[in-house]
Tab-separated table of C-alpha atoms in Angstrom:
chain	number	residue	atom	x	y	z
D	1	MET	CA	23.076	97.069	219.565
D	2	LYS	CA	26.110	97.095	221.820
D	3	LYS	CA	25.691	96.291	225.457
D	4	SER	CA	27.531	98.372	228.096
D	5	ASP	CA	30.274	96.952	230.196
D	6	ASP	CA	27.857	97.054	233.266
D	7	GLU	CA	25.329	94.814	231.380
D	8	LEU	CA	28.012	92.250	230.121
D	9	PHE	CA	29.333	92.187	233.652
D	10	ALA	CA	25.899	91.486	234.970
D	11	GLU	CA	25.325	88.698	232.475
D	12	GLU	CA	28.538	87.079	233.410
D	13	MET	CA	27.791	87.138	237.128
D	14	ALA	CA	24.296	85.826	236.816
D	15	GLY	CA	24.651	82.611	238.648
D	16	VAL	CA	27.356	83.749	241.213
D	17	THR	CA	26.397	84.060	244.860
D	18	PRO	CA	28.223	86.799	246.792
D	19	LEU	CA	30.526	86.203	249.634
D	20	PRO	CA	29.297	86.741	253.198
D	21	ALA	CA	29.746	90.066	254.830
D	22	ASP	CA	33.044	88.926	256.476
D	23	GLY	CA	34.524	88.318	253.009
D	24	ARG	CA	35.481	84.525	253.549
D	25	ALA	CA	34.259	81.729	251.568
D	26	ALA	CA	33.065	78.744	253.540
D	27	PRO	CA	35.384	75.808	253.224
D	28	LYS	CA	34.192	72.674	251.609
D	29	GLY	CA	34.459	69.449	253.597
D	30	LYS	CA	34.653	68.921	257.232
D	31	PRO	CA	36.539	71.518	259.337
D	32	GLY	CA	40.075	70.315	260.106
D	33	GLU	CA	40.049	67.628	257.423
D	34	PRO	CA	43.034	67.969	255.060
D	35	THR	CA	42.146	68.249	251.351
D	36	PRO	CA	43.483	65.822	248.856
D	37	ALA	CA	46.048	68.283	247.784
D	38	GLN	CA	47.255	68.754	251.386
D	39	LEU	CA	47.431	65.161	251.878
D	40	ALA	CA	49.580	64.797	248.655
D	41	ARG	CA	51.840	67.576	249.728
D	42	ARG	CA	52.270	65.828	253.169
D	43	ARG	CA	53.051	62.486	251.543
D	44	ALA	CA	55.631	64.187	249.237
D	45	ALA	CA	57.322	66.031	252.181
D	46	GLU	CA	57.526	62.875	254.246
D	47	ALA	CA	58.985	60.948	251.337
D	48	LYS	CA	61.609	63.778	250.740
D	49	ALA	CA	62.535	63.764	254.463
D	50	ASP	CA	62.944	59.982	254.314
D	51	ASP	CA	65.386	60.392	251.372
D	52	LEU	CA	67.457	62.921	253.516
D	53	ASN	CA	67.582	60.618	256.523
D	54	PRO	CA	70.214	58.183	256.241
D	55	LEU	CA	69.241	56.111	259.432
D	56	THR	CA	68.132	52.656	258.586
D	57	LEU	CA	64.726	51.059	259.303
D	58	GLY	CA	65.904	47.621	258.424
D	59	GLU	CA	67.059	44.884	260.843
D	60	VAL	CA	69.706	45.872	263.491
D	61	ARG	CA	71.661	43.781	265.888
D	62	PRO	CA	69.469	43.458	269.048
D	63	VAL	CA	70.753	44.624	272.505
D	64	ALA	CA	69.391	43.292	275.845
D	65	PRO	CA	67.378	45.675	277.943
D	66	PHE	CA	70.239	45.911	280.585
D	67	ASP	CA	73.155	45.930	278.198
D	68	GLU	CA	75.480	48.944	278.363
D	69	LEU	CA	75.702	51.012	275.172
D	70	ALA	CA	79.283	52.162	274.472
D	71	TRP	CA	81.034	53.358	271.309
D	72	LYS	CA	83.358	56.132	270.294
D	73	GLN	CA	85.197	57.040	266.894
D	74	ASP	CA	88.800	56.654	266.456
D	75	GLY	CA	90.496	59.873	267.502
D	76	VAL	CA	88.222	60.665	270.502
D	77	GLN	CA	90.582	61.017	273.499
D	78	GLU	CA	90.258	58.497	276.491
D	79	GLY	CA	89.980	61.474	278.904
D	80	VAL	CA	87.139	63.013	276.923
D	81	TYR	CA	85.382	59.629	276.552
D	82	ARG	CA	85.748	58.817	280.340
D	83	LYS	CA	84.201	62.247	281.212
D	84	LEU	CA	81.194	61.538	278.920
D	85	ARG	CA	80.837	57.961	280.335
D	86	LEU	CA	80.858	59.392	283.900
D	87	GLY	CA	78.288	62.070	282.960
D	88	ARG	CA	80.722	64.825	283.963
D	89	TYR	CA	79.724	67.035	280.861
D	90	PRO	CA	76.727	69.285	281.242
D	91	LEU	CA	73.799	67.959	279.333
D	92	GLN	CA	72.810	70.739	276.929
D	93	ALA	CA	69.664	69.152	275.511
D	94	THR	CA	67.512	66.014	275.928
D	95	LEU	CA	65.327	63.894	273.624
D	96	ASP	CA	62.806	61.560	274.882
D	97	LEU	CA	61.802	58.718	272.511
D	98	HIS	CA	59.439	56.853	274.900
D	99	ARG	CA	56.198	55.592	273.258
D	100	MET	CA	57.424	56.352	269.649
D	101	THR	CA	57.380	53.991	266.877
D	102	VAL	CA	60.708	53.013	265.241
D	103	ARG	CA	60.029	55.435	262.324
D	104	GLU	CA	59.089	58.410	264.698
D	105	ALA	CA	62.075	57.730	266.816
D	106	ARG	CA	64.351	57.588	263.760
D	107	ASP	CA	63.029	61.031	262.412
D	108	ALA	CA	63.197	62.591	265.890
D	109	LEU	CA	66.737	61.501	266.627
D	110	TYR	CA	67.974	62.657	263.229
D	111	ALA	CA	66.288	66.091	263.557
D	112	PHE	CA	67.418	66.369	267.102
D	113	VAL	CA	71.153	65.715	266.294
D	114	LEU	CA	71.283	68.039	263.221
D	115	GLU	CA	69.512	70.863	265.315
D	116	ALA	CA	72.009	70.232	268.133
D	117	VAL	CA	75.039	70.527	265.995
D	118	ALA	CA	73.531	73.585	264.391
D	119	LEU	CA	73.109	75.297	267.843
D	120	ASP	CA	76.708	74.232	268.804
D	121	LEU	CA	75.569	71.773	271.466
D	122	ARG	CA	78.202	69.195	272.370
D	123	THR	CA	76.750	66.875	274.901
D	124	VAL	CA	73.029	65.590	274.767
D	125	LEU	CA	71.039	62.910	276.465
D	126	ILE	CA	68.826	60.517	274.410
D	127	THR	CA	66.361	58.764	276.584
D	128	HIS	CA	65.303	55.472	274.643
D	129	GLY	CA	64.085	53.362	277.555
D	130	ARG	CA	65.231	49.857	278.405
D	131	GLY	CA	62.346	48.229	276.670
D	132	ASP	CA	62.272	45.402	279.257
D	133	ARG	CA	58.593	45.315	279.328
D	134	SER	CA	57.814	45.394	275.529
D	135	ALA	CA	56.843	42.607	273.148
D	136	THR	CA	60.139	43.047	271.429
D	137	PRO	CA	62.607	43.881	274.088
D	138	ALA	CA	64.992	46.952	273.810
D	139	ARG	CA	63.750	47.576	270.184
D	140	ILE	CA	64.260	51.348	270.275
D	141	LYS	CA	67.426	50.902	272.250
D	142	SER	CA	68.851	48.685	269.646
D	143	TYR	CA	68.040	50.964	266.866
D	144	VAL	CA	69.449	54.057	268.812
D	145	ALA	CA	72.740	52.204	269.328
D	146	ARG	CA	72.906	51.542	265.511
D	147	TRP	CA	71.678	55.046	264.449
D	148	LEU	CA	74.177	56.910	266.706
D	149	GLN	CA	77.125	54.992	265.096
D	150	ASP	CA	75.696	55.857	261.600
D	151	LEU	CA	75.597	59.534	262.251
D	152	PRO	CA	78.860	61.323	261.354
D	153	GLU	CA	77.919	64.191	263.668
D	154	VAL	CA	78.165	61.745	266.694
D	155	LEU	CA	81.656	61.193	267.984
D	156	ALA	CA	80.896	59.014	270.944
D	157	PHE	CA	77.888	57.779	273.122
D	158	HIS	CA	77.631	55.719	276.270
D	159	SER	CA	74.786	54.525	278.622
D	160	ALA	CA	73.851	57.067	281.194
D	161	GLN	CA	74.592	57.164	284.846
D	162	ARG	CA	71.735	56.116	287.009
D	163	GLN	CA	70.580	59.670	287.922
D	164	HIS	CA	70.156	60.342	284.174
D	165	GLY	CA	68.244	57.169	283.123
D	166	GLY	CA	70.791	54.316	283.399
D	167	TYR	CA	70.471	51.791	280.844
D	168	GLY	CA	67.262	53.494	279.413
D	169	ALA	CA	69.265	56.542	278.317
D	170	SER	CA	72.504	57.459	276.606
D	171	TYR	CA	74.933	60.297	276.503
D	172	ALA	CA	76.106	61.516	273.053
D	173	LEU	CA	79.061	63.622	272.289
D	174	LEU	CA	78.419	65.636	269.193
D	175	ARG	CA	80.985	67.011	266.647
D	176	LYS	CA	81.631	70.860	266.680
D	177	SER	CA	79.899	72.928	264.157
D	178	PRO	CA	82.189	74.094	261.342
D	179	GLU	CA	82.172	77.675	262.819
D	180	LYS	CA	83.241	76.547	266.185
D	181	ARG	CA	86.056	74.486	264.747
D	182	MET	CA	87.163	77.479	262.804
D	183	ASP	CA	87.000	79.708	266.017
D	184	ASN	CA	89.200	77.173	267.829
D	185	ARG	CA	91.764	76.958	264.915
D	186	GLU	CA	92.019	80.721	265.033
D	187	ARG	CA	92.253	80.881	268.678
D	188	PHE	CA	95.121	78.331	269.009
D	189	ALA	CA	96.917	79.666	265.976
D	190	ARG	CA	97.250	83.054	267.808
D	191	ARG	CA	99.072	81.292	270.734
D	192	ASN	CA	101.879	79.966	268.556
C-alpha cells in the first residue's frame, strides 16, 4: 500500500520541533560568544592581514623619550621638509597610538597610512607618546620611527611642534595618490 506525500512528510518530520512564532531559531551557546567557526575565520583574517602588513615586530633601534624624530626620503625638497618640521602644513588627519600594544599600533598605523593615501591626504599627525613613564621607555615611539621609514607611502616625518604634541607626536608627509599625480602631470603639461 502506497503512502501519500502528506503521510511520508509527517513520518520524516516526526521528531522535529517547530520554530517559535517569530521564526528564529534559538542560538546555541552563550549570547555574544563567538562560535568555533567564527574564531577560526577571525584567526585566518588576522593571519592574512599580518601577511599584508610589511611593518616589523622584531627588534628596532631604541630612541630616547625626548629624542627628536627626523627623516626624509631623497628627493624631498628642503623647503617642503622645513614647512613640515615647523608644522606649517594643515593637519588633515590624526592617529593616537596611546595605550596600544606594539602589534595594535603597527596594525593601526599601517591601516591609517593606507587610508590617508587613498583619501589623498598629504600631512598627518601620529601621536605615539614619549613613553618616558613606561617600563620600556619610548617603545612605541621607537617602532613608529622605524615603521614610517619602512612605508613607501611616507616621504618624510619629523617630531611635532609643542602645540601638536612635541616629542610625543610626529608629522608625516605622505605620497600623492596615483590619481593626484596624474592630475598634476596633466595640469603642468598644459602650461608648457
